[in-house]
Amino acid sequence: MDDQIELRLKQCTKLPSLPSVALQLVEAAGKPDLDPDEVISILAKDPALAAKVIRVANSPLYGQLSKTQNLNQAIIKLGLHSVITLSLSFSITHGLRSEGQPHLLQVWKRSLISSIVARLIGQRHNIPNKEDLFLAALLQDIGMLALDAMDDSYQQIVLEAKTHQDILRLERQTYKTDHTEVGHWLLQQWNFPDLLCNAIQFSDDLAITQETEEVSQFLSIIALSGRIADIWLHPSIRQASFTAMIANQKLVKLTDNEFQEVIDYVTSQMESFGQLFNIQLFSSKQAEQIQETASEVLAIRNLTLLREIRKEREKVDILEEQNRYLEDQVKRDPLTGLYNRRYLEHIMAIEFSEAEANEWPLSLIFMDLDNFKDINDRYGHPTGDEVLKKVSRYMERQLRRSDVVARYGGEEFVILLPNTRQDDTERLALRLKDGIKQLSCISEHGDAIHVSTSVGVACHSSKHPFAGANALIAAADKMLYEAKNSGRDLIRVYQRPEPL
């Protein structure tokens, strides 16, 4: 996230904050040996909240045969984690909506519909802790509240935008960030678990790959839930339905029957959930009309008309994809898939100009694999190539979307870090150096190969400027060779000489 926006958020006195009960619940949830009586004691301070939890426990959502009469029974039936998460959902929604603005009503509608969708998909796919999905979906647009509190003119973005994608586009144009990144930052300030924070950050992504399949599935469900919620909020129900179906094929891959079940379930539960959260969603008639339209779109997907539309769209998509692929390949190193030196030099000039114009830092890490020639000589070039590819994939996973990593030549790599201070760059360089050293590549003879790196770091800033991009990379290169000459497996940071 842009440093200036983060500073404005930190200085904002109207920033959304957790209600006291929610704060206590978050703190309690972090305890490894949490006592159910402590949760009951916290909820007892808010009788209305406790009543809602009991009401949910008795709702069709949980399909309980026996009636729940108190919080202790609710914890036994639903589980302690579910009760905490549900309580957080109610408490946060009530606390933040009481401070909300009329122009943000659509935000809460989208959030609540998304939470219904996410929980149902989680239930059908046997996801543990379905209430985490419910809460993450409910909070996926919380960053909009923060931006609204930070900037009085934000409501113009909300009012001007016709769709949720319009809001994201206008946010990026105005703030060089969007509410998914702001929401991720806000939940981190609230000490929420990483899984929920990341769910907010990736809620607009259509290509989600994480370290584990379980995490990817969780984040994909959240991203899909918002697209399905848009069916009820988009000016064109048909367009939103079609968009949601495409997103489903990329993210969760619900069957047609499962997708229809989600639409039907949301329609049937909308009124009761709206009452629980004191949000007027849609009348029964409106909800049913939207349901019928979405069902029609789902049904005609197999008809000739839609096939023809799809064929034409596929032709365009294929051509666009081919063009993007060819354009991207020109920028890429064919072995590692990283950006090549030519593209690095091009983007460096742009980022250096941006850094000077906006007076933000631009850092650079220059890395070289130690004794790489020995690996090629001993194990052969195919094994050496595998080492290069493994190191490249590791570095890509550690970087932000705004960072640029390129193969500079041979076993040399350069990482460009826009808007990154020197201390943060040094920490990243150390993490990369240590992480690469832990990587293991198996040769064709079964030998485990490890490689160390020498690293040079240089940072351009308004306080310590460089004359240009070439001077910046030359300084990092100088530090790299100093690291190698000092014994390898070291980091050297460029320090500007003190004036005489």
Short mmCIF file of C-alpha atoms in Angstrom, two decimals:
data_model
loop_
_atom_site.label_atom_id
_atom_site.label_comp_id
_atom_site.label_asym_id
_atom_site.label_seq_id
_atom_site.Cartn_x
_atom_site.Cartn_y
_atom_site.Cartn_z
CA MET A 1 0.00 0.00 0.00
CA ASP A 2 1.16 3.52 -0.79
CA ASP A 3 3.10 5.04 2.14
CA GLN A 4 1.25 8.36 1.92
CA ILE A 5 -2.13 6.63 2.12
CA GLU A 6 -0.95 4.53 5.06
CA LEU A 7 0.19 7.70 6.84
CA ARG A 8 -3.17 9.37 6.20
CA LEU A 9 -4.97 6.32 7.56
CA LYS A 10 -2.83 6.25 10.68
CA GLN A 11 -3.52 9.94 11.28
CA CYS A 12 -7.27 9.61 10.64
CA THR A 13 -9.21 10.10 13.88
CA LYS A 14 -12.44 8.77 12.34
CA LEU A 15 -10.99 5.43 11.26
CA PRO A 16 -13.32 2.46 11.94
CA SER A 17 -12.52 0.83 15.29
CA LEU A 18 -13.68 -2.39 16.92
CA PRO A 19 -16.44 -2.17 19.55
CA SER A 20 -15.21 -3.05 23.06
CA VAL A 21 -16.95 -6.44 23.06
CA ALA A 22 -15.33 -7.28 19.71
CA LEU A 23 -11.92 -6.25 21.05
CA GLN A 24 -12.36 -8.57 24.02
CA LEU A 25 -13.45 -11.42 21.74
CA VAL A 26 -10.41 -10.97 19.46
CA GLU A 27 -8.13 -10.98 22.50
CA ALA A 28 -9.85 -14.04 23.95
CA ALA A 29 -9.70 -15.93 20.65
CA GLY A 30 -5.91 -15.63 20.68
CA LYS A 31 -5.59 -17.58 23.93
CA PRO A 32 -4.53 -21.23 23.47
CA ASP A 33 -6.45 -22.41 26.55
CA LEU A 34 -9.57 -20.29 26.27
CA ASP A 35 -12.25 -21.00 28.87
CA PRO A 36 -15.84 -21.03 27.50
CA ASP A 37 -16.93 -19.22 30.66
CA GLU A 38 -14.76 -16.27 29.64
CA VAL A 39 -16.60 -15.99 26.31
CA ILE A 40 -19.96 -16.25 28.07
CA SER A 41 -18.84 -13.52 30.47
CA ILE A 42 -17.89 -11.22 27.57
CA LEU A 43 -21.16 -11.80 25.71
CA ALA A 44 -23.17 -11.30 28.88
CA LYS A 45 -22.10 -7.65 28.78
CA ASP A 46 -24.15 -7.25 25.60
CA PRO A 47 -27.51 -9.01 26.07
CA ALA A 48 -28.70 -8.09 22.58
CA LEU A 49 -25.60 -9.71 21.07
CA ALA A 50 -26.01 -12.83 23.22
CA ALA A 51 -29.65 -13.09 22.14
CA LYS A 52 -28.63 -12.97 18.46
CA VAL A 53 -26.14 -15.80 18.94
CA ILE A 54 -28.84 -17.95 20.56
CA ARG A 55 -31.26 -16.98 17.79
CA VAL A 56 -28.79 -18.10 15.12
CA ALA A 57 -28.22 -21.38 16.98
CA ASN A 58 -31.96 -22.03 16.70
CA SER A 59 -32.16 -20.99 13.04
CA PRO A 60 -32.32 -23.33 10.00
CA LEU A 61 -28.72 -22.33 9.37
CA TYR A 62 -27.61 -24.99 11.85
CA GLY A 63 -30.51 -27.39 11.57
CA GLN A 64 -30.61 -28.12 15.29
CA LEU A 65 -33.50 -30.29 16.46
CA SER A 66 -33.41 -29.29 20.13
CA LYS A 67 -33.94 -25.68 21.17
CA THR A 68 -30.94 -23.68 22.42
CA GLN A 69 -31.88 -21.64 25.47
CA ASN A 70 -28.59 -20.12 26.67
CA LEU A 71 -25.01 -19.37 25.61
CA ASN A 72 -23.62 -22.48 27.26
CA GLN A 73 -25.89 -24.66 25.13
CA ALA A 74 -24.96 -22.60 22.05
CA ILE A 75 -21.27 -23.27 22.67
CA ILE A 76 -21.91 -27.00 23.14
CA LYS A 77 -23.94 -27.22 19.91
CA LEU A 78 -22.01 -24.85 17.65
CA GLY A 79 -18.53 -25.02 19.13
CA LEU A 80 -16.59 -22.30 20.92
CA HIS A 81 -14.86 -21.01 17.77
CA SER A 82 -18.16 -20.69 15.90
CA VAL A 83 -19.76 -18.75 18.74
CA ILE A 84 -16.81 -16.34 18.92
CA THR A 85 -16.80 -15.77 15.16
CA LEU A 86 -20.56 -15.27 14.96
CA SER A 87 -20.41 -12.87 17.89
CA LEU A 88 -17.65 -10.91 16.17
CA SER A 89 -19.74 -10.72 13.00
CA PHE A 90 -22.74 -9.28 14.83
CA SER A 91 -20.69 -6.95 17.04
CA ILE A 92 -18.57 -5.49 14.23
CA THR A 93 -21.52 -5.01 11.89
CA HIS A 94 -23.64 -3.32 14.55
CA GLY A 95 -20.79 -1.14 15.81
CA LEU A 96 -19.59 0.05 12.41
CA ARG A 97 -23.02 0.47 10.82
CA SER A 98 -24.04 2.79 13.63
CA GLU A 99 -21.27 5.12 12.43
CA GLY A 100 -21.92 4.53 8.73
CA GLN A 101 -23.18 6.80 5.99
CA PRO A 102 -26.21 6.24 3.73
CA HIS A 103 -24.01 6.04 0.63
CA LEU A 104 -22.34 2.95 2.14
CA LEU A 105 -25.57 0.97 2.50
CA GLN A 106 -24.71 -0.99 -0.66
CA VAL A 107 -21.43 -1.99 0.99
CA TRP A 108 -23.27 -3.65 3.85
CA LYS A 109 -25.77 -5.30 1.50
CA ARG A 110 -22.93 -6.77 -0.56
CA SER A 111 -21.08 -7.86 2.57
CA LEU A 112 -24.07 -9.62 4.11
CA ILE A 113 -25.08 -11.40 0.90
CA SER A 114 -21.45 -12.44 0.38
CA SER A 115 -21.30 -13.91 3.88
CA ILE A 116 -24.41 -16.02 3.26
CA VAL A 117 -22.90 -17.26 -0.02
CA ALA A 118 -19.47 -18.01 1.47
CA ARG A 119 -20.85 -19.97 4.40
CA LEU A 120 -23.09 -22.12 2.21
CA ILE A 121 -20.26 -22.94 -0.21
CA GLY A 122 -18.03 -23.76 2.75
CA GLN A 123 -20.72 -26.05 4.16
CA ARG A 124 -21.18 -27.85 0.84
CA HIS A 125 -17.42 -28.31 0.45
CA ASN A 126 -16.89 -29.44 4.07
CA ILE A 127 -14.67 -26.49 4.94
CA PRO A 128 -13.82 -26.47 8.67
CA ASN A 129 -14.72 -23.33 10.63
CA LYS A 130 -17.36 -22.14 8.18
CA GLU A 131 -17.91 -19.10 10.39
CA ASP A 132 -14.44 -17.86 9.42
CA LEU A 133 -15.72 -17.78 5.84
CA PHE A 134 -18.83 -15.95 7.03
CA LEU A 135 -16.78 -13.31 8.88
CA ALA A 136 -14.18 -12.88 6.12
CA ALA A 137 -16.88 -12.37 3.49
CA LEU A 138 -18.70 -9.95 5.78
CA LEU A 139 -15.54 -7.85 6.15
CA GLN A 140 -14.18 -8.10 2.59
CA ASP A 141 -15.15 -4.49 1.79
CA ILE A 142 -14.28 -3.01 5.21
CA GLY A 143 -11.55 -0.98 3.51
CA MET A 144 -14.27 1.16 1.91
CA LEU A 145 -15.29 2.37 5.37
CA ALA A 146 -11.68 3.28 6.13
CA LEU A 147 -11.27 5.22 2.87
CA ASP A 148 -14.57 6.98 3.51
CA ALA A 149 -13.36 8.00 6.97
CA MET A 150 -10.00 9.14 5.60
CA ASP A 151 -11.29 11.23 2.70
CA ASP A 152 -14.57 13.16 2.65
CA SER A 153 -14.59 13.08 -1.15
CA TYR A 154 -14.57 9.26 -1.19
CA GLN A 155 -18.36 9.21 -1.28
CA GLN A 156 -18.15 10.74 -4.77
CA ILE A 157 -16.36 7.59 -5.91
CA VAL A 158 -19.10 5.42 -4.43
CA LEU A 159 -21.86 7.55 -5.94
CA GLU A 160 -20.18 7.80 -9.35
CA ALA A 161 -19.46 4.07 -9.65
CA LYS A 162 -22.17 1.89 -11.12
CA THR A 163 -20.57 -1.42 -10.17
CA HIS A 164 -18.14 -2.80 -7.62
CA GLN A 165 -15.44 -3.08 -10.28
CA ASP A 166 -15.95 0.62 -11.04
CA ILE A 167 -15.29 1.40 -7.38
CA LEU A 168 -12.01 -0.55 -7.42
CA ARG A 169 -10.91 1.16 -10.64
CA LEU A 170 -11.67 4.65 -9.33
CA GLU A 171 -9.94 3.91 -6.03
CA ARG A 172 -6.77 2.87 -7.82
CA GLN A 173 -6.86 5.96 -10.00
CA THR A 174 -7.36 8.24 -6.99
CA TYR A 175 -5.27 6.62 -4.25
CA LYS A 176 -2.90 4.23 -6.07
CA THR A 177 -4.43 1.51 -3.91
CA ASP A 178 -7.88 0.02 -3.36
CA HIS A 179 -10.10 -1.02 -0.48
CA THR A 180 -8.86 -4.62 -0.55
CA GLU A 181 -5.35 -3.48 0.42
CA VAL A 182 -6.72 -0.94 2.90
CA GLY A 183 -8.98 -3.59 4.46
CA HIS A 184 -6.03 -5.98 4.75
CA TRP A 185 -4.06 -3.25 6.55
CA LEU A 186 -7.00 -2.41 8.85
CA LEU A 187 -7.52 -6.02 9.96
CA GLN A 188 -3.81 -6.28 10.68
CA GLN A 189 -4.16 -3.26 12.97
CA TRP A 190 -7.00 -5.10 14.70
CA ASN A 191 -4.74 -8.17 15.20
CA PHE A 192 -6.97 -10.46 13.13
CA PRO A 193 -5.51 -13.81 11.99
CA ASP A 194 -3.45 -13.81 8.78
CA LEU A 195 -6.01 -16.00 6.99
CA LEU A 196 -8.76 -13.40 7.41
CA CYS A 197 -6.42 -10.53 6.55
CA ASN A 198 -5.32 -12.27 3.34
CA ALA A 199 -8.92 -13.09 2.44
CA ILE A 200 -9.62 -9.35 2.35
CA GLN A 201 -6.48 -8.61 0.33
CA PHE A 202 -7.26 -11.18 -2.38
CA SER A 203 -11.05 -10.73 -2.46
CA ASP A 204 -10.86 -9.15 -5.93
CA ASP A 205 -8.44 -11.70 -7.45
CA LEU A 206 -9.52 -14.32 -9.98
CA ALA A 207 -6.24 -16.28 -9.94
CA ILE A 208 -5.42 -17.31 -6.38
CA THR A 209 -2.44 -19.55 -5.62
CA GLN A 210 -1.28 -19.98 -2.03
CA GLU A 211 1.10 -22.27 -0.19
CA THR A 212 -1.61 -24.82 0.62
CA GLU A 213 -4.71 -25.95 -1.22
CA GLU A 214 -6.82 -25.27 1.89
CA VAL A 215 -5.80 -21.61 2.01
CA SER A 216 -6.31 -21.19 -1.75
CA GLN A 217 -9.78 -22.72 -1.44
CA PHE A 218 -10.68 -20.40 1.45
CA LEU A 219 -9.55 -17.28 -0.41
CA SER A 220 -11.23 -18.42 -3.64
CA ILE A 221 -14.58 -18.85 -1.88
CA ILE A 222 -14.35 -15.29 -0.51
CA ALA A 223 -13.46 -13.89 -3.95
CA LEU A 224 -16.38 -15.75 -5.54
CA SER A 225 -18.85 -14.72 -2.82
CA GLY A 226 -18.54 -11.06 -3.76
CA ARG A 227 -19.15 -11.77 -7.45
CA ILE A 228 -22.27 -13.76 -6.63
CA ALA A 229 -23.49 -11.02 -4.28
CA ASP A 230 -23.16 -8.56 -7.17
CA ILE A 231 -26.00 -10.41 -8.93
CA TRP A 232 -28.38 -8.71 -6.48
CA LEU A 233 -26.67 -5.31 -6.69
CA HIS A 234 -25.44 -4.84 -10.28
CA PRO A 235 -27.52 -2.64 -12.63
CA SER A 236 -27.66 -5.57 -15.07
CA ILE A 237 -28.64 -8.83 -13.37
CA ARG A 238 -27.84 -10.82 -16.50
CA GLN A 239 -24.37 -9.34 -16.89
CA ALA A 240 -23.58 -9.85 -13.20
CA SER A 241 -24.85 -13.43 -13.35
CA PHE A 242 -22.69 -14.22 -16.34
CA THR A 243 -19.67 -12.57 -14.68
CA ALA A 244 -20.23 -14.60 -11.52
CA MET A 245 -20.45 -17.84 -13.51
CA ILE A 246 -17.15 -17.09 -15.26
CA ALA A 247 -15.54 -16.26 -11.90
CA ASN A 248 -16.88 -19.54 -10.50
CA GLN A 249 -15.14 -21.52 -13.24
CA LYS A 250 -11.84 -19.83 -12.40
CA LEU A 251 -12.13 -19.98 -8.62
CA VAL A 252 -14.32 -22.65 -7.01
CA LYS A 253 -15.82 -24.57 -9.95
CA LEU A 254 -19.28 -25.16 -8.51
CA THR A 255 -21.46 -27.37 -10.68
CA ASP A 256 -24.51 -25.79 -12.32
CA ASN A 257 -26.72 -27.44 -9.69
CA GLU A 258 -24.55 -26.14 -6.85
CA PHE A 259 -24.53 -22.65 -8.34
CA GLN A 260 -28.32 -22.72 -8.63
CA GLU A 261 -28.56 -23.96 -5.04
CA VAL A 262 -26.56 -20.94 -3.87
CA ILE A 263 -28.89 -18.55 -5.72
CA ASP A 264 -31.98 -20.27 -4.30
CA TYR A 265 -30.59 -20.41 -0.76
CA VAL A 266 -29.60 -16.75 -0.68
CA THR A 267 -33.05 -15.79 -1.89
CA SER A 268 -34.74 -17.88 0.80
CA GLN A 269 -32.50 -16.65 3.64
CA MET A 270 -32.17 -13.00 2.68
CA GLU A 271 -35.05 -11.72 4.80
CA SER A 272 -34.08 -13.62 7.97
CA PHE A 273 -30.41 -12.65 7.72
CA GLY A 274 -31.36 -9.04 7.08
CA GLN A 275 -33.40 -9.06 10.28
CA LEU A 276 -30.51 -10.56 12.26
CA PHE A 277 -28.17 -7.80 11.13
CA ASN A 278 -30.80 -5.05 10.99
CA ILE A 279 -30.16 -4.49 7.28
CA GLN A 280 -33.04 -4.17 4.83
CA LEU A 281 -31.84 -6.14 1.81
CA PHE A 282 -34.64 -6.73 -0.67
CA SER A 283 -38.31 -7.48 -0.50
CA SER A 284 -39.32 -11.07 -1.13
CA LYS A 285 -40.69 -10.08 -4.52
CA GLN A 286 -37.48 -8.29 -5.55
CA ALA A 287 -35.32 -11.19 -4.39
CA GLU A 288 -37.43 -13.70 -6.30
CA GLN A 289 -37.29 -11.61 -9.48
CA ILE A 290 -33.51 -11.48 -9.26
CA GLN A 291 -33.44 -15.22 -8.56
CA GLU A 292 -35.54 -15.92 -11.65
CA THR A 293 -33.32 -13.79 -13.88
CA ALA A 294 -30.13 -15.39 -12.58
CA SER A 295 -31.66 -18.84 -13.06
CA GLU A 296 -32.57 -17.95 -16.65
CA VAL A 297 -29.00 -16.97 -17.38
CA LEU A 298 -27.78 -20.21 -15.88
CA ALA A 299 -30.28 -22.20 -17.92
CA ILE A 300 -29.54 -20.62 -21.28
CA ARG A 301 -25.82 -21.25 -20.99
CA ASN A 302 -26.39 -24.47 -22.89
CA LEU A 303 -28.51 -22.91 -25.63
CA THR A 304 -27.29 -22.02 -29.10
CA LEU A 305 -27.39 -18.27 -28.54
CA LEU A 306 -25.06 -18.41 -25.59
CA ARG A 307 -22.78 -20.83 -27.43
CA GLU A 308 -22.48 -18.34 -30.27
CA ILE A 309 -21.77 -15.50 -27.85
CA ARG A 310 -19.23 -17.65 -26.11
CA LYS A 311 -17.55 -18.59 -29.39
CA GLU A 312 -17.15 -14.97 -30.37
CA ARG A 313 -15.96 -14.06 -26.91
CA GLU A 314 -13.51 -16.95 -26.94
CA LYS A 315 -12.10 -15.78 -30.27
CA VAL A 316 -11.52 -12.32 -28.85
CA ASP A 317 -10.16 -13.74 -25.61
CA ILE A 318 -7.81 -16.08 -27.46
CA LEU A 319 -6.46 -13.26 -29.60
CA GLU A 320 -6.08 -11.00 -26.57
CA GLU A 321 -4.42 -13.79 -24.62
CA GLN A 322 -2.05 -14.52 -27.50
CA ASN A 323 -1.14 -10.84 -27.76
CA ARG A 324 -0.60 -10.61 -24.01
CA TYR A 325 1.48 -13.78 -24.10
CA LEU A 326 3.67 -12.55 -26.96
CA GLU A 327 4.09 -9.13 -25.34
CA ASP A 328 4.97 -10.76 -22.05
CA GLN A 329 7.42 -13.21 -23.60
CA VAL A 330 9.43 -10.33 -25.03
CA LYS A 331 9.93 -9.15 -21.44
CA ARG A 332 10.75 -12.58 -20.00
CA ASP A 333 13.84 -14.68 -19.56
CA PRO A 334 13.04 -17.97 -21.36
CA LEU A 335 14.66 -20.22 -18.73
CA THR A 336 13.40 -18.81 -15.43
CA GLY A 337 10.29 -16.95 -16.55
CA LEU A 338 11.51 -13.85 -14.69
CA TYR A 339 11.73 -10.49 -16.40
CA ASN A 340 14.83 -10.03 -18.55
CA ARG A 341 17.51 -7.37 -18.34
CA ARG A 342 16.05 -5.32 -21.19
CA TYR A 343 12.68 -4.98 -19.48
CA LEU A 344 14.32 -4.31 -16.12
CA GLU A 345 16.25 -1.36 -17.56
CA HIS A 346 13.05 -0.05 -19.13
CA ILE A 347 10.97 -0.28 -15.96
CA MET A 348 13.84 1.04 -13.82
CA ALA A 349 13.87 4.29 -15.76
CA ILE A 350 10.11 4.65 -15.25
CA GLU A 351 10.23 3.82 -11.54
CA PHE A 352 13.17 6.14 -10.96
CA SER A 353 11.24 9.04 -12.53
CA GLU A 354 8.20 8.15 -10.40
CA ALA A 355 10.32 8.04 -7.26
CA GLU A 356 11.79 11.47 -7.98
CA ALA A 357 8.43 13.01 -8.87
CA ASN A 358 6.70 11.67 -5.76
CA GLU A 359 9.71 11.87 -3.44
CA TRP A 360 9.40 8.26 -2.37
CA PRO A 361 12.27 5.75 -2.03
CA LEU A 362 13.37 3.27 -4.68
CA SER A 363 15.49 0.34 -3.53
CA LEU A 364 17.42 -2.26 -5.46
CA ILE A 365 18.82 -5.67 -4.53
CA PHE A 366 21.54 -7.21 -6.71
CA MET A 367 22.09 -10.95 -6.08
CA ASP A 368 24.57 -13.49 -7.40
CA LEU A 369 24.58 -17.24 -6.73
CA ASP A 370 27.92 -18.19 -5.19
CA ASN A 371 30.17 -20.71 -7.00
CA PHE A 372 27.46 -21.46 -9.53
CA LYS A 373 30.02 -22.45 -12.15
CA ASP A 374 31.06 -25.33 -9.90
CA ILE A 375 27.49 -26.66 -9.95
CA ASN A 376 27.42 -26.59 -13.75
CA ASP A 377 30.84 -28.23 -13.97
CA ARG A 378 30.06 -30.96 -11.44
CA TYR A 379 26.42 -31.78 -12.16
CA GLY A 380 25.89 -30.45 -15.68
CA HIS A 381 23.97 -27.52 -17.11
CA PRO A 382 20.49 -29.15 -16.87
CA THR A 383 20.92 -29.40 -13.09
CA GLY A 384 22.24 -25.85 -12.99
CA ASP A 385 19.17 -24.72 -14.90
CA GLU A 386 16.90 -26.40 -12.34
CA VAL A 387 18.69 -24.54 -9.54
CA LEU A 388 18.15 -21.23 -11.34
CA LYS A 389 14.45 -21.99 -11.84
CA LYS A 390 13.93 -23.05 -8.23
CA VAL A 391 15.62 -19.91 -6.90
CA SER A 392 13.54 -17.79 -9.29
CA ARG A 393 10.25 -19.33 -8.18
CA TYR A 394 11.20 -18.84 -4.53
CA MET A 395 11.99 -15.15 -5.02
CA GLU A 396 8.74 -14.52 -6.88
CA ARG A 397 6.74 -15.96 -3.96
CA GLN A 398 8.43 -13.61 -1.49
CA LEU A 399 7.72 -10.37 -3.34
CA ARG A 400 4.80 -7.99 -3.68
CA ARG A 401 2.92 -7.45 -6.91
CA SER A 402 4.51 -4.02 -7.25
CA ASP A 403 8.06 -5.41 -7.06
CA VAL A 404 10.07 -6.45 -10.14
CA VAL A 405 12.52 -9.35 -10.14
CA ALA A 406 14.67 -9.98 -13.20
CA ARG A 407 17.41 -12.32 -14.30
CA TYR A 408 20.20 -9.89 -15.06
CA GLY A 409 22.52 -12.40 -16.67
CA GLY A 410 23.87 -15.88 -15.91
CA GLU A 411 23.35 -16.43 -12.19
CA GLU A 412 22.75 -12.74 -11.40
CA PHE A 413 19.35 -11.39 -10.32
CA VAL A 414 18.09 -7.87 -9.68
CA ILE A 415 15.06 -6.99 -7.56
CA LEU A 416 13.52 -3.53 -7.92
CA LEU A 417 11.46 -2.35 -4.94
CA PRO A 418 9.38 0.79 -5.53
CA ASN A 419 8.41 2.86 -2.51
CA THR A 420 10.52 0.74 -0.16
CA ARG A 421 12.78 2.14 2.55
CA GLN A 422 16.36 0.97 3.05
CA ASP A 423 15.66 -0.79 6.37
CA ASP A 424 12.79 -2.78 4.83
CA THR A 425 15.01 -3.63 1.86
CA GLU A 426 17.78 -4.91 4.12
CA ARG A 427 15.32 -7.16 5.97
CA LEU A 428 14.01 -8.54 2.67
CA ALA A 429 17.54 -9.13 1.38
CA LEU A 430 18.41 -11.10 4.52
CA ARG A 431 15.20 -13.16 4.28
CA LEU A 432 15.88 -13.97 0.62
CA LYS A 433 19.52 -14.85 1.24
CA ASP A 434 18.66 -17.17 4.13
CA GLY A 435 15.68 -18.65 2.30
CA ILE A 436 17.66 -19.46 -0.84
CA LYS A 437 20.30 -21.14 1.29
CA GLN A 438 17.60 -23.46 2.68
CA LEU A 439 16.42 -24.53 -0.80
CA SER A 440 17.41 -27.98 -1.95
CA CYS A 441 17.66 -29.18 -5.54
CA ILE A 442 18.23 -32.88 -6.25
CA SER A 443 20.67 -33.79 -9.02
CA GLU A 444 20.03 -36.67 -11.40
CA HIS A 445 22.34 -38.77 -9.20
CA GLY A 446 20.33 -37.99 -6.07
CA ASP A 447 22.70 -35.43 -4.56
CA ALA A 448 21.11 -32.57 -2.62
CA ILE A 449 22.43 -29.25 -3.94
CA HIS A 450 22.39 -26.09 -1.85
CA VAL A 451 23.51 -22.67 -2.99
CA SER A 452 24.37 -19.47 -1.16
CA THR A 453 24.12 -15.91 -2.47
CA SER A 454 26.06 -12.69 -2.27
CA VAL A 455 23.92 -9.58 -2.12
CA GLY A 456 24.39 -5.88 -2.81
CA VAL A 457 21.80 -3.30 -1.73
CA ALA A 458 21.36 0.35 -2.71
CA CYS A 459 18.53 2.77 -1.99
CA HIS A 460 17.60 6.03 -3.70
CA SER A 461 15.72 8.56 -1.57
CA SER A 462 15.14 12.29 -1.41
CA LYS A 463 17.66 12.44 1.44
CA HIS A 464 20.26 10.30 -0.33
CA PRO A 465 19.55 10.62 -4.07
CA PHE A 466 21.32 8.99 -6.99
CA ALA A 467 21.87 10.77 -10.29
CA GLY A 468 19.85 8.21 -12.20
CA ALA A 469 18.77 4.58 -12.53
CA ASN A 470 22.17 3.53 -13.90
CA ALA A 471 23.94 5.05 -10.90
CA LEU A 472 21.60 3.17 -8.55
CA ILE A 473 22.25 -0.19 -10.14
CA ALA A 474 25.98 0.52 -10.33
CA ALA A 475 26.04 1.16 -6.58
CA ALA A 476 24.23 -2.11 -5.85
CA ASP A 477 26.57 -3.94 -8.25
CA LYS A 478 29.57 -2.48 -6.43
CA MET A 479 28.18 -3.74 -3.12
CA LEU A 480 27.59 -7.18 -4.63
CA TYR A 481 31.23 -7.53 -5.61
CA GLU A 482 32.30 -6.25 -2.21
CA ALA A 483 30.18 -9.04 -0.65
CA LYS A 484 31.78 -11.65 -2.92
CA ASN A 485 35.30 -10.40 -2.28
CA SER A 486 34.65 -10.45 1.47
CA GLY A 487 33.94 -14.17 1.50
CA ARG A 488 30.52 -14.67 -0.19
CA ASP A 489 27.17 -15.48 1.44
CA LEU A 490 27.12 -11.87 2.66
CA ILE A 491 25.07 -8.70 2.27
CA ARG A 492 26.68 -5.34 1.68
CA VAL A 493 24.68 -2.10 1.71
CA TYR A 494 25.75 1.03 -0.11
CA GLN A 495 26.53 3.84 2.33
CA ARG A 496 26.89 7.28 0.83
CA PRO A 497 30.26 8.83 1.74
CA GLU A 498 30.04 11.54 4.37
CA PRO A 499 30.97 15.02 3.07
CA LEU A 500 34.40 16.29 4.06
#
